[in-house]
JSON list of C-alpha atoms in Angstrom, two decimals:
[
{"chain": "A", "resi": 87, "resn": "MET", "atom": "CA", "xyz": [-28.95, -10.61, 12.58]},
{"chain": "A", "resi": 88, "resn": "ASN", "atom": "CA", "xyz": [-27.07, -7.32, 12.91]},
{"chain": "A", "resi": 89, "resn": "LYS", "atom": "CA", "xyz": [-23.83, -9.27, 13.33]},
{"chain": "A", "resi": 90, "resn": "TYR", "atom": "CA", "xyz": [-24.34, -10.94, 9.94]},
{"chain": "A", "resi": 91, "resn": "ILE", "atom": "CA", "xyz": [-25.11, -7.63, 8.25]},
{"chain": "A", "resi": 92, "resn": "LEU", "atom": "CA", "xyz": [-21.88, -6.17, 9.65]},
{"chain": "A", "resi": 93, "resn": "ILE", "atom": "CA", "xyz": [-19.85, -9.16, 8.46]},
{"chain": "A", "resi": 94, "resn": "LEU", "atom": "CA", "xyz": [-21.42, -8.95, 4.99]},
{"chain": "A", "resi": 95, "resn": "ALA", "atom": "CA", "xyz": [-20.79, -5.19, 4.76]},
{"chain": "A", "resi": 96, "resn": "PHE", "atom": "CA", "xyz": [-17.16, -5.63, 5.81]},
{"chain": "A", "resi": 97, "resn": "SER", "atom": "CA", "xyz": [-16.68, -8.47, 3.31]},
{"chain": "A", "resi": 98, "resn": "ILE", "atom": "CA", "xyz": [-18.11, -6.44, 0.45]},
{"chain": "A", "resi": 99, "resn": "SER", "atom": "CA", "xyz": [-16.04, -3.35, 1.30]},
{"chain": "A", "resi": 100, "resn": "SER", "atom": "CA", "xyz": [-12.85, -5.39, 1.43]},
{"chain": "A", "resi": 101, "resn": "LEU", "atom": "CA", "xyz": [-13.52, -6.64, -2.12]},
{"chain": "A", "resi": 102, "resn": "PHE", "atom": "CA", "xyz": [-12.58, -3.17, -3.29]},
{"chain": "A", "resi": 103, "resn": "ALA", "atom": "CA", "xyz": [-9.49, -2.74, -1.11]},
{"chain": "A", "resi": 104, "resn": "VAL", "atom": "CA", "xyz": [-5.95, -2.70, -2.40]},
{"chain": "A", "resi": 105, "resn": "GLU", "atom": "CA", "xyz": [-4.53, -6.22, -2.22]},
{"chain": "A", "resi": 106, "resn": "PHE", "atom": "CA", "xyz": [-1.29, -6.31, -0.24]},
{"chain": "A", "resi": 107, "resn": "TYR", "atom": "CA", "xyz": [1.38, -9.00, -0.68]},
{"chain": "A", "resi": 108, "resn": "SER", "atom": "CA", "xyz": [4.50, -9.98, 1.21]},
{"chain": "A", "resi": 109, "resn": "TYR", "atom": "CA", "xyz": [7.76, -8.53, -0.08]},
{"chain": "A", "resi": 110, "resn": "GLU", "atom": "CA", "xyz": [8.86, -11.97, -1.29]},
{"chain": "A", "resi": 111, "resn": "GLU", "atom": "CA", "xyz": [5.59, -12.50, -3.18]},
{"chain": "A", "resi": 112, "resn": "ALA", "atom": "CA", "xyz": [5.91, -9.05, -4.74]},
{"chain": "A", "resi": 113, "resn": "LEU", "atom": "CA", "xyz": [9.43, -9.79, -5.99]},
{"chain": "A", "resi": 114, "resn": "LYS", "atom": "CA", "xyz": [8.19, -12.94, -7.74]},
{"chain": "A", "resi": 115, "resn": "MET", "atom": "CA", "xyz": [5.23, -11.10, -9.24]},
{"chain": "A", "resi": 116, "resn": "GLN", "atom": "CA", "xyz": [7.44, -8.24, -10.40]},
{"chain": "A", "resi": 117, "resn": "LYS", "atom": "CA", "xyz": [9.54, -10.62, -12.52]},
{"chain": "A", "resi": 118, "resn": "LYS", "atom": "CA", "xyz": [6.42, -11.46, -14.51]},
{"chain": "A", "resi": 119, "resn": "ASN", "atom": "CA", "xyz": [4.66, -8.11, -14.79]},
{"chain": "A", "resi": 120, "resn": "LYS", "atom": "CA", "xyz": [7.45, -5.49, -14.31]},
{"chain": "A", "resi": 121, "resn": "LYS", "atom": "CA", "xyz": [5.22, -3.34, -12.09]},
{"chain": "A", "resi": 122, "resn": "ILE", "atom": "CA", "xyz": [6.78, -1.12, -9.46]},
{"chain": "A", "resi": 123, "resn": "ILE", "atom": "CA", "xyz": [6.64, -2.39, -5.89]},
{"chain": "A", "resi": 124, "resn": "MET", "atom": "CA", "xyz": [5.00, -0.04, -3.41]},
{"chain": "A", "resi": 125, "resn": "ILE", "atom": "CA", "xyz": [5.96, -0.81, 0.20]},
{"chain": "A", "resi": 126, "resn": "ASP", "atom": "CA", "xyz": [3.58, 0.62, 2.80]},
{"chain": "A", "resi": 127, "resn": "VAL", "atom": "CA", "xyz": [5.40, 0.73, 6.15]},
{"chain": "A", "resi": 128, "resn": "VAL", "atom": "CA", "xyz": [3.06, 0.76, 9.16]},
{"chain": "A", "resi": 129, "resn": "ARG", "atom": "CA", "xyz": [2.92, 0.13, 12.89]},
{"chain": "A", "resi": 130, "resn": "THR", "atom": "CA", "xyz": [0.09, -1.37, 14.92]},
{"chain": "A", "resi": 131, "resn": "GLY", "atom": "CA", "xyz": [-2.09, 1.37, 16.39]},
{"chain": "A", "resi": 132, "resn": "CYS", "atom": "CA", "xyz": [-0.82, 4.08, 14.03]},
{"chain": "A", "resi": 133, "resn": "HIS", "atom": "CA", "xyz": [-3.93, 6.15, 13.40]},
{"chain": "A", "resi": 134, "resn": "TYR", "atom": "CA", "xyz": [-2.40, 7.77, 10.29]},
{"chain": "A", "resi": 135, "resn": "CYS", "atom": "CA", "xyz": [-1.83, 4.28, 8.86]},
{"chain": "A", "resi": 136, "resn": "GLU", "atom": "CA", "xyz": [-5.42, 3.37, 9.68]},
{"chain": "A", "resi": 137, "resn": "ASP", "atom": "CA", "xyz": [-6.60, 6.59, 7.98]},
{"chain": "A", "resi": 138, "resn": "MET", "atom": "CA", "xyz": [-4.76, 5.62, 4.77]},
{"chain": "A", "resi": 139, "resn": "ASP", "atom": "CA", "xyz": [-6.25, 2.11, 4.87]},
{"chain": "A", "resi": 140, "resn": "ARG", "atom": "CA", "xyz": [-9.78, 3.38, 5.43]},
{"chain": "A", "resi": 141, "resn": "ASP", "atom": "CA", "xyz": [-9.79, 6.53, 3.31]},
{"chain": "A", "resi": 142, "resn": "VAL", "atom": "CA", "xyz": [-7.46, 5.61, 0.43]},
{"chain": "A", "resi": 143, "resn": "PHE", "atom": "CA", "xyz": [-6.78, 1.90, 0.10]},
{"chain": "A", "resi": 144, "resn": "LYS", "atom": "CA", "xyz": [-10.39, 0.79, 0.60]},
{"chain": "A", "resi": 145, "resn": "ASP", "atom": "CA", "xyz": [-11.74, 3.22, -1.99]},
{"chain": "A", "resi": 146, "resn": "LYS", "atom": "CA", "xyz": [-12.89, 1.22, -5.02]},
{"chain": "A", "resi": 147, "resn": "GLU", "atom": "CA", "xyz": [-11.56, 3.55, -7.72]},
{"chain": "A", "resi": 148, "resn": "MET", "atom": "CA", "xyz": [-8.28, 4.30, -5.95]},
{"chain": "A", "resi": 149, "resn": "SER", "atom": "CA", "xyz": [-7.74, 0.62, -5.26]},
{"chain": "A", "resi": 150, "resn": "LYS", "atom": "CA", "xyz": [-8.14, -0.16, -8.95]},
{"chain": "A", "resi": 151, "resn": "TRP", "atom": "CA", "xyz": [-5.86, 2.74, -9.92]},
{"chain": "A", "resi": 152, "resn": "LEU", "atom": "CA", "xyz": [-3.09, 1.58, -7.55]},
{"chain": "A", "resi": 153, "resn": "ASP", "atom": "CA", "xyz": [-3.42, -2.11, -8.49]},
{"chain": "A", "resi": 154, "resn": "GLU", "atom": "CA", "xyz": [-2.98, -1.22, -12.17]},
{"chain": "A", "resi": 155, "resn": "ARG", "atom": "CA", "xyz": [0.34, 0.51, -11.45]},
{"chain": "A", "resi": 156, "resn": "PHE", "atom": "CA", "xyz": [1.91, -1.12, -8.42]},
{"chain": "A", "resi": 157, "resn": "ILE", "atom": "CA", "xyz": [2.37, -4.33, -6.50]},
{"chain": "A", "resi": 158, "resn": "ALA", "atom": "CA", "xyz": [1.41, -3.33, -2.98]},
{"chain": "A", "resi": 159, "resn": "VAL", "atom": "CA", "xyz": [3.34, -4.63, 0.02]},
{"chain": "A", "resi": 160, "resn": "LYS", "atom": "CA", "xyz": [2.50, -3.86, 3.63]},
{"chain": "A", "resi": 161, "resn": "ILE", "atom": "CA", "xyz": [5.21, -4.22, 6.26]},
{"chain": "A", "resi": 162, "resn": "ASN", "atom": "CA", "xyz": [4.32, -3.83, 9.93]},
{"chain": "A", "resi": 163, "resn": "LEU", "atom": "CA", "xyz": [7.44, -2.75, 11.82]},
{"chain": "A", "resi": 164, "resn": "ASP", "atom": "CA", "xyz": [6.09, -4.33, 15.00]},
{"chain": "A", "resi": 165, "resn": "ASN", "atom": "CA", "xyz": [6.79, -7.81, 13.61]},
{"chain": "A", "resi": 166, "resn": "GLU", "atom": "CA", "xyz": [8.70, -7.43, 10.32]},
{"chain": "A", "resi": 167, "resn": "LYS", "atom": "CA", "xyz": [11.96, -5.85, 9.18]},
{"chain": "A", "resi": 168, "resn": "LEU", "atom": "CA", "xyz": [12.31, -3.53, 6.24]},
{"chain": "A", "resi": 169, "resn": "PRO", "atom": "CA", "xyz": [14.16, -4.89, 3.21]},
{"chain": "A", "resi": 170, "resn": "LEU", "atom": "CA", "xyz": [17.26, -3.36, 1.67]},
{"chain": "A", "resi": 171, "resn": "GLY", "atom": "CA", "xyz": [18.31, -1.57, 4.86]},
{"chain": "A", "resi": 172, "resn": "PHE", "atom": "CA", "xyz": [15.56, 1.03, 4.57]},
{"chain": "A", "resi": 173, "resn": "LYS", "atom": "CA", "xyz": [14.83, 3.17, 7.63]},
{"chain": "A", "resi": 174, "resn": "VAL", "atom": "CA", "xyz": [11.77, 5.22, 8.51]},
{"chain": "A", "resi": 175, "resn": "ASN", "atom": "CA", "xyz": [11.25, 8.10, 10.91]},
{"chain": "A", "resi": 176, "resn": "PHE", "atom": "CA", "xyz": [7.48, 7.67, 11.16]},
{"chain": "A", "resi": 177, "resn": "THR", "atom": "CA", "xyz": [4.61, 5.70, 9.74]},
{"chain": "A", "resi": 178, "resn": "PRO", "atom": "CA", "xyz": [3.16, 5.42, 7.27]},
{"chain": "A", "resi": 179, "resn": "THR", "atom": "CA", "xyz": [6.05, 5.75, 4.84]},
{"chain": "A", "resi": 180, "resn": "PHE", "atom": "CA", "xyz": [5.92, 4.47, 1.27]},
{"chain": "A", "resi": 181, "resn": "PHE", "atom": "CA", "xyz": [8.85, 3.18, -0.78]},
{"chain": "A", "resi": 182, "resn": "PHE", "atom": "CA", "xyz": [8.64, 2.57, -4.52]},
{"chain": "A", "resi": 183, "resn": "LEU", "atom": "CA", "xyz": [11.08, 0.08, -6.11]},
{"chain": "A", "resi": 184, "resn": "ASP", "atom": "CA", "xyz": [11.79, -0.82, -9.72]},
{"chain": "A", "resi": 185, "resn": "GLU", "atom": "CA", "xyz": [12.63, -4.33, -10.95]},
{"chain": "A", "resi": 186, "resn": "ASN", "atom": "CA", "xyz": [16.29, -3.80, -10.00]},
{"chain": "A", "resi": 187, "resn": "LYS", "atom": "CA", "xyz": [15.29, -2.97, -6.40]},
{"chain": "A", "resi": 188, "resn": "LYS", "atom": "CA", "xyz": [16.29, 0.63, -7.09]},
{"chain": "A", "resi": 189, "resn": "LEU", "atom": "CA", "xyz": [14.48, 3.13, -4.89]},
{"chain": "A", "resi": 190, "resn": "LEU", "atom": "CA", "xyz": [12.47, 5.41, -7.17]},
{"chain": "A", "resi": 191, "resn": "LYS", "atom": "CA", "xyz": [10.66, 7.49, -4.57]},
{"chain": "A", "resi": 192, "resn": "THR", "atom": "CA", "xyz": [9.91, 7.73, -0.86]},
{"chain": "A", "resi": 193, "resn": "ILE", "atom": "CA", "xyz": [6.67, 9.28, 0.33]},
{"chain": "A", "resi": 194, "resn": "PRO", "atom": "CA", "xyz": [6.33, 9.82, 4.08]},
{"chain": "A", "resi": 195, "resn": "GLY", "atom": "CA", "xyz": [2.99, 10.54, 5.71]},
{"chain": "A", "resi": 196, "resn": "SER", "atom": "CA", "xyz": [-0.72, 10.04, 5.38]},
{"chain": "A", "resi": 197, "resn": "TRP", "atom": "CA", "xyz": [-2.58, 11.52, 2.42]},
{"chain": "A", "resi": 198, "resn": "ASN", "atom": "CA", "xyz": [-6.05, 11.83, 0.97]},
{"chain": "A", "resi": 199, "resn": "ILE", "atom": "CA", "xyz": [-6.92, 10.10, -2.31]},
{"chain": "A", "resi": 200, "resn": "GLN", "atom": "CA", "xyz": [-6.17, 12.99, -4.65]},
{"chain": "A", "resi": 201, "resn": "ASP", "atom": "CA", "xyz": [-2.90, 13.96, -2.99]},
{"chain": "A", "resi": 202, "resn": "PHE", "atom": "CA", "xyz": [-1.65, 10.35, -2.91]},
{"chain": "A", "resi": 203, "resn": "LYS", "atom": "CA", "xyz": [-2.62, 9.91, -6.55]},
{"chain": "A", "resi": 204, "resn": "ASP", "atom": "CA", "xyz": [-0.78, 13.12, -7.48]},
{"chain": "A", "resi": 205, "resn": "LEU", "atom": "CA", "xyz": [2.31, 12.01, -5.55]},
{"chain": "A", "resi": 206, "resn": "THR", "atom": "CA", "xyz": [2.40, 8.57, -7.17]},
{"chain": "A", "resi": 207, "resn": "LYS", "atom": "CA", "xyz": [1.25, 9.12, -10.75]},
{"chain": "A", "resi": 208, "resn": "GLY", "atom": "CA", "xyz": [4.67, 10.08, -12.09]},
{"chain": "A", "resi": 209, "resn": "ILE", "atom": "CA", "xyz": [6.51, 7.09, -10.64]},
{"chain": "A", "resi": 210, "resn": "LYS", "atom": "CA", "xyz": [7.87, 4.92, -13.45]}
]
């Protein structure tokens, strides 16, 4: 019984999480909606990346706020390469691209909801 409650709780919480796409999917979507692509670069076992997922991207209000502004892409460096020759020194690192694949902003590090919102709200 407890196993089913855990599965249900996890399923409900993930309904509010930011939806991440592949880079290729995001490029196709961007042609239609002109939103900025946000690339979240992570590594398996990165506790800062896990903190961002848990504390920021699974928050219902923040998820909605980000989805309204960006097309979210998650790239795990353990099994994927970064597009456009981008390099990172640590994870997580966030890249924001316009419809011409122009880099608008890079944000390295893990942040709380308010700080991440403040860092991203002026990206256009």
